[in-house]
Structure formats: structure tokens, C-alpha cells
PDB file of C-alpha atoms in Angstrom:
ATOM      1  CA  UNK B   1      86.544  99.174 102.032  1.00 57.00           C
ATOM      2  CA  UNK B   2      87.965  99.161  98.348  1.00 63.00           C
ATOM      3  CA  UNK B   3      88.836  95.887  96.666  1.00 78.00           C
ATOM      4  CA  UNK B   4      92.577  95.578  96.773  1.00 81.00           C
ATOM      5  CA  UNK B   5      94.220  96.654  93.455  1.00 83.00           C
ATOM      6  CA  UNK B   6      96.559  93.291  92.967  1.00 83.00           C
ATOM      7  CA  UNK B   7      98.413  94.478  90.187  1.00 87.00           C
ATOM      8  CA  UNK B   8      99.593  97.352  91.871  1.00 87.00           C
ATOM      9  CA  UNK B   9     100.757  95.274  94.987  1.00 86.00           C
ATOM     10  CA  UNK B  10     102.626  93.148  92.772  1.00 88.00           C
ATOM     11  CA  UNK B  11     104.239  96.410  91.334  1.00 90.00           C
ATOM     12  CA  UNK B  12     104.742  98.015  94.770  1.00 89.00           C
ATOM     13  CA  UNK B  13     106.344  94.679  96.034  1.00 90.00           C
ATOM     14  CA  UNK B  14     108.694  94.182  93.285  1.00 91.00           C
ATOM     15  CA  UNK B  15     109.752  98.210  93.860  1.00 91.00           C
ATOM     16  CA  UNK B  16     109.901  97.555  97.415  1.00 91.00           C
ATOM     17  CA  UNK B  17     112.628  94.674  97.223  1.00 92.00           C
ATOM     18  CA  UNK B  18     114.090  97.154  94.423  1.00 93.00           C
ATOM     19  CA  UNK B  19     114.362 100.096  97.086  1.00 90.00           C
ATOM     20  CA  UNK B  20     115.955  97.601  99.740  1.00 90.00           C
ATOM     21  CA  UNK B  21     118.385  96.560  97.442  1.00 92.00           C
ATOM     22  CA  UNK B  22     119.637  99.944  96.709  1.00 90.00           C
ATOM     23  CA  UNK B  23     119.644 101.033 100.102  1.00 86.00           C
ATOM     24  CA  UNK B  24     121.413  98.441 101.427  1.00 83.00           C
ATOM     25  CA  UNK B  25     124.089  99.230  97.885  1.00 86.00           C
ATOM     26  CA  UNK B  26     124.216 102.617  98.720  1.00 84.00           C
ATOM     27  CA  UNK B  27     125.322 101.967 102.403  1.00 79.00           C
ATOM     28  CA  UNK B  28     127.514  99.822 101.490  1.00 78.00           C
ATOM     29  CA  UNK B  29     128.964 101.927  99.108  1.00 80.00           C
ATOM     30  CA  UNK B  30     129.120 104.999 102.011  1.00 75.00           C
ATOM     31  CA  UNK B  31     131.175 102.426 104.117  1.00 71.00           C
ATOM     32  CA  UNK B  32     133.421 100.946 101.306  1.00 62.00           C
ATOM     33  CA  UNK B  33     137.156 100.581 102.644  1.00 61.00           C
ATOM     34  CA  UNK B  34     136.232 102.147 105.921  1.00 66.00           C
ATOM     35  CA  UNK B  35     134.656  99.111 107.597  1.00 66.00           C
ATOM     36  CA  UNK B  36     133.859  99.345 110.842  1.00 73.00           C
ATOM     37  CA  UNK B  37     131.136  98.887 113.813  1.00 78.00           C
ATOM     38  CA  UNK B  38     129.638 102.099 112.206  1.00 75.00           C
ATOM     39  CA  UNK B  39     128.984 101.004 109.322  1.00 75.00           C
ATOM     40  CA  UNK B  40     127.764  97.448 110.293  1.00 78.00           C
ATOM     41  CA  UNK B  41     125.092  99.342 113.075  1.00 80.00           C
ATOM     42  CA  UNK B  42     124.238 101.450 109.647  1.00 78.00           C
ATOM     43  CA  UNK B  43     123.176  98.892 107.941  1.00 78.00           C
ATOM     44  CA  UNK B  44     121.633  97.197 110.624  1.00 85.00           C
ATOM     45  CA  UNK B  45     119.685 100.251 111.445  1.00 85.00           C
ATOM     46  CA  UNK B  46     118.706 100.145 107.520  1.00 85.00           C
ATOM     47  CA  UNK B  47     117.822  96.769 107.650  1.00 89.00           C
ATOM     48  CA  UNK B  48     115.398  97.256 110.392  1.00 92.00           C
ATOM     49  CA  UNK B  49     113.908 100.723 109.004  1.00 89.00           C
ATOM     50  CA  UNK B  50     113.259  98.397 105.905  1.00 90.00           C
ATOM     51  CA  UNK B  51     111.416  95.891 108.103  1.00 91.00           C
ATOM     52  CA  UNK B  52     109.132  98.396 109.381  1.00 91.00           C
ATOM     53  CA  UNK B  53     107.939  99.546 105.785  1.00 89.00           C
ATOM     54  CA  UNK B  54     107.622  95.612 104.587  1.00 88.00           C
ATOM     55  CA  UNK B  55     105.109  95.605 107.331  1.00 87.00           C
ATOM     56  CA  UNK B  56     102.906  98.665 106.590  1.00 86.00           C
ATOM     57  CA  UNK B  57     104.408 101.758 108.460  1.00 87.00           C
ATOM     58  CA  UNK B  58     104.146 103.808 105.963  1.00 82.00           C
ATOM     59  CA  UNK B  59     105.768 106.574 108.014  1.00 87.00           C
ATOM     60  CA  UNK B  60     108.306 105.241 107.944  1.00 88.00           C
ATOM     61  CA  UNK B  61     108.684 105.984 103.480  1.00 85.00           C
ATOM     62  CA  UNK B  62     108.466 109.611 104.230  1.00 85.00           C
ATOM     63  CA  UNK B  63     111.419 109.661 106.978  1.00 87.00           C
ATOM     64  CA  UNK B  64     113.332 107.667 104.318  1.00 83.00           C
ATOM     65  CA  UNK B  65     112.360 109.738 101.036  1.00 82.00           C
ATOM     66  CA  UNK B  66     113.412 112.816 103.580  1.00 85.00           C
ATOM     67  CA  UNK B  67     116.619 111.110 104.518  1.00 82.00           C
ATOM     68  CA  UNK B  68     117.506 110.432 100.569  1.00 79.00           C
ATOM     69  CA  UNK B  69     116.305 114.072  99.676  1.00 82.00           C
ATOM     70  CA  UNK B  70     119.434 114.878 102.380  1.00 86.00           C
ATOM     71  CA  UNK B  71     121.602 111.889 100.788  1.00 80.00           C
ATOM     72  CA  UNK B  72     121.503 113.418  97.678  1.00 81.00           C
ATOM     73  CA  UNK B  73     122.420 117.002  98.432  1.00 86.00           C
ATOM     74  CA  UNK B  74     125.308 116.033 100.208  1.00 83.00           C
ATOM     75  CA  UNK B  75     126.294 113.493  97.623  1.00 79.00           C
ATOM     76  CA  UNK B  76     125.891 116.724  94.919  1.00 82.00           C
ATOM     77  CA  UNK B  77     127.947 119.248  97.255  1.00 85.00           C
ATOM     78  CA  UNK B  78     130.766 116.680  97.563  1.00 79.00           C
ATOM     79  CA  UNK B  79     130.680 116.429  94.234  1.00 76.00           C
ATOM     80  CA  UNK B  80     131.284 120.276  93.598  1.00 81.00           C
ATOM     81  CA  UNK B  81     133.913 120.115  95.916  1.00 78.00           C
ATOM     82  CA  UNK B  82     135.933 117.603  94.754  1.00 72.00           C
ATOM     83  CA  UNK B  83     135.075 118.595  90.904  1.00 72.00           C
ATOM     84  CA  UNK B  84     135.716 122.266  91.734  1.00 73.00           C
ATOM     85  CA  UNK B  85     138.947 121.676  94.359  1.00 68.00           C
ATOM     86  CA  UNK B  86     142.164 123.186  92.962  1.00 55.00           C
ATOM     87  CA  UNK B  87     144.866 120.360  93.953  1.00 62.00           C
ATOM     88  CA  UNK B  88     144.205 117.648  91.397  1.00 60.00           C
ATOM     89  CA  UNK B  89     146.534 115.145  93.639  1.00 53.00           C
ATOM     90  CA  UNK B  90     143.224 113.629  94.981  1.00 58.00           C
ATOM     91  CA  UNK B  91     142.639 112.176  91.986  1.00 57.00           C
ATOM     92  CA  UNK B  92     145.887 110.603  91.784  1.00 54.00           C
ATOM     93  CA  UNK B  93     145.039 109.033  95.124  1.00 53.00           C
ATOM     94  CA  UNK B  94     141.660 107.946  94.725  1.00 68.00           C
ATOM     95  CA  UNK B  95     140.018 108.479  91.714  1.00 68.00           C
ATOM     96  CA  UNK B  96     137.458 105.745  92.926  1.00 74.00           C
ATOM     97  CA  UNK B  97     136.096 108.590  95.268  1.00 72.00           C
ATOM     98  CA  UNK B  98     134.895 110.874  92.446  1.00 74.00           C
ATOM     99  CA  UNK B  99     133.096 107.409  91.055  1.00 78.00           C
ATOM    100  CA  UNK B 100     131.873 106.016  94.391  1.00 80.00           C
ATOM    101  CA  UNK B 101     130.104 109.484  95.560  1.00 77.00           C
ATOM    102  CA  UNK B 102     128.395 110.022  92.216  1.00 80.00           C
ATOM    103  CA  UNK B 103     126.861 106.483  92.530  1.00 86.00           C
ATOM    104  CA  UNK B 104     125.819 107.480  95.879  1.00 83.00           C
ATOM    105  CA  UNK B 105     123.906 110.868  94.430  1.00 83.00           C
ATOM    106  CA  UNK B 106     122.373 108.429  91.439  1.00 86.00           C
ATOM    107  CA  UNK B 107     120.803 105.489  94.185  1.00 87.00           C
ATOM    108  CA  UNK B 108     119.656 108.613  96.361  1.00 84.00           C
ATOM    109  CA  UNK B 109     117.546 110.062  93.192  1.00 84.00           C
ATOM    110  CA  UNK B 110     116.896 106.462  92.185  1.00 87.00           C
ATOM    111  CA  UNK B 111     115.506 106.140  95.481  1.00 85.00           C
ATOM    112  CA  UNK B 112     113.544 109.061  95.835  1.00 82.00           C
ATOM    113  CA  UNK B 113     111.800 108.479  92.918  1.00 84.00           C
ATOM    114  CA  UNK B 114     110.962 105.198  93.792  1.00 84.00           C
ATOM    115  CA  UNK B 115     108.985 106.406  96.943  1.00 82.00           C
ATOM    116  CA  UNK B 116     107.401 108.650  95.178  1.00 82.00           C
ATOM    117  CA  UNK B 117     105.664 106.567  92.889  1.00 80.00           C
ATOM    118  CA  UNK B 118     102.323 105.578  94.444  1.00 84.00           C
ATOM    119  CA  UNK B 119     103.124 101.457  94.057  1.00 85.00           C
ATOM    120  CA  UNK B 120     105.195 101.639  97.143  1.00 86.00           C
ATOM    121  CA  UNK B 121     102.550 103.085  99.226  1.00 86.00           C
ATOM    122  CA  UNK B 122     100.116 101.480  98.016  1.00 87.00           C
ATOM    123  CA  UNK B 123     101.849  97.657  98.974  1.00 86.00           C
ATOM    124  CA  UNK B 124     102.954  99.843 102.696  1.00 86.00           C
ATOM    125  CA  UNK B 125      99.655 100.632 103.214  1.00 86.00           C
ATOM    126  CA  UNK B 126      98.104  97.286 102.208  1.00 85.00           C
ATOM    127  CA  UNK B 127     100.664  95.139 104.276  1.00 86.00           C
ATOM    128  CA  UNK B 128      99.855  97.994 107.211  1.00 86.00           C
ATOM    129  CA  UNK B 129      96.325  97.272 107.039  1.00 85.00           C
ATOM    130  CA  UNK B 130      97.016  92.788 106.748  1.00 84.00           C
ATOM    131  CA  UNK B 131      99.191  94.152 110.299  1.00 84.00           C
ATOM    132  CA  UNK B 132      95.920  95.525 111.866  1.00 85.00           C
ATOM    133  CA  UNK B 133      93.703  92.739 110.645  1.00 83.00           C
ATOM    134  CA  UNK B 134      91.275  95.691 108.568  1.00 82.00           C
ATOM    135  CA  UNK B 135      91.272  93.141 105.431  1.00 80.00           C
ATOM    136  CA  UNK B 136      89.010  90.743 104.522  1.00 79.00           C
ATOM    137  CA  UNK B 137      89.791  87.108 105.256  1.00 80.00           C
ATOM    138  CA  UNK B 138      90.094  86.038 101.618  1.00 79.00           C
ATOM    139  CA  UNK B 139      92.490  89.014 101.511  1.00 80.00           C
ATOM    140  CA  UNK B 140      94.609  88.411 104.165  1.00 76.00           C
ATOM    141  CA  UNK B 141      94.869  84.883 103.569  1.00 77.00           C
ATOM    142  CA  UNK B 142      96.217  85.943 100.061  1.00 78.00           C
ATOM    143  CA  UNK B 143      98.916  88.309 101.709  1.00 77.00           C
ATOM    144  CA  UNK B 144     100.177  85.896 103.878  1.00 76.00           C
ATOM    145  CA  UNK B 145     100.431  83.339 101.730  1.00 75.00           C
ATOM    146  CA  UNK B 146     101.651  85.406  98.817  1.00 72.00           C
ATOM    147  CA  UNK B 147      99.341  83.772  96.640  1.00 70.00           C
ATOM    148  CA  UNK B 148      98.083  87.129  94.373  1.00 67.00           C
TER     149      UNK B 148
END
């Protein structure tokens, strides 16, 4: 096995809690004044999809990058629609919905583009490997104790 880049696991880390942040953001921003059980179980759901990448499923990064691919195509064609629609009167009623669904399209490119840089997979796939005890000891002992 290939010694275990560091640098790049610190980078993957950091752009790991980076992703979770702006997933959890952009959820919250899909729910904002609707509340709800929904939304609550859609963030829970998040949450736990999160979980499982922390701890080295990496299949679970290209379900998500799919998902956001998705995100952001619906975020653009709401967009057109409500840049494009004819009666201006939603504006006048809520003009934060023109703001709130292009912050959703930005964290869905934002987020794509953060699982497609190789840091992410790189810390998924070296926390997946700690999970099936394929390190060294010296190396899982650093993991765990986050001592890198």
C-alpha cells in the first residue's frame, strides 16, 4: 500500500466540513419559511448521508455530486421561470424568492465542484480504508486520534 498523502487529507477534511456546511445551508435555505416535518426529515436524511461519507463510503460522493448536478438544474429552470414570467406581481410579493433560489443554484455548483476535486475522495477513501482496518497501525492510530 501507498504512504498516505497527509497534506491532502488535511485538504480533503477541511473541504469535507466545507461541503457539510453548505449542504446543510442549502437545505435550509430550500425549507426557509416553510418549516415543517419535511424539511426537518431532509435534513436529517442529509445529516446522515454526510455521516456515511465522513466514514469512507465513497459512494456515497457520487449519489450526492448526482443529486447537486439535479439541484442545480432545477435551481437554473426556476430561475428562467421566474426571470422570464410575464406578471411582475411576484416580485412585489417575494422578491426574497428570486434571491433565495439563485443561492440555491450557486451552493449546488459550489458543491459540485467541491466533489470533484480529488481532496474529498481522497480523505473518503482514506477514512473508508481506517473503517476496514487496511491501514497501518501508525496510520490508523493517527486517524483516530487526528493527530496528522
Amino acid at each position: 500500500m501507498e504512504p498516505i498523502q497527509w497534506n491532502q487529507y488535511k485538504r480533503g477534511e477541511k473541504i469535507f466540513w466545507i461541503y457539510a456546511a453548505l449542504d446543510i445551508l442549502y437545505f435550509g435555505l430550500n425549507g426557509f419559511g416553510k418549516g415543517g416535518i419535511e424539511i426537518l426529515c431532509t435534513v436529517i436524511w442529509q445529516i446522515i448521508l454526510l455521516n456515511f461519507i465522513y466514514y469512507g463510503y465513497s459512494w456515497v460522493l457520487y449519489c450526492m455530486m448526482a443529486a447537486g448536478g439535479i439541484l442545480f438544474a432545477k435551481g437554473c429552470f426556476e430561475l428562467l421561470l421566474l426571470v422570464f414570467e410575464g406578471d411582475w406581481m411576484i416580485y412585489a410579493y417575494s422578491p426574497s424568492r428570486l434571491v433565495i433560489t439563485g443561492l440555491k443554484s450557486v451552493i449546488a455548483v459550489i458543491q459540485f465542484l467541491l466533489v470533484i476535486k480529488k481532496d474529498l475522495r481522497y480523505f473518503s477513501h482514506i477514512r473508508g480504508l481506517a473503517r476496514k482496518e487496511e491501514l497501518s497501525e501508525e496510520a490508523a492510530e493517527k486517524i483516530e486520534k487526528g493527530d496528522y
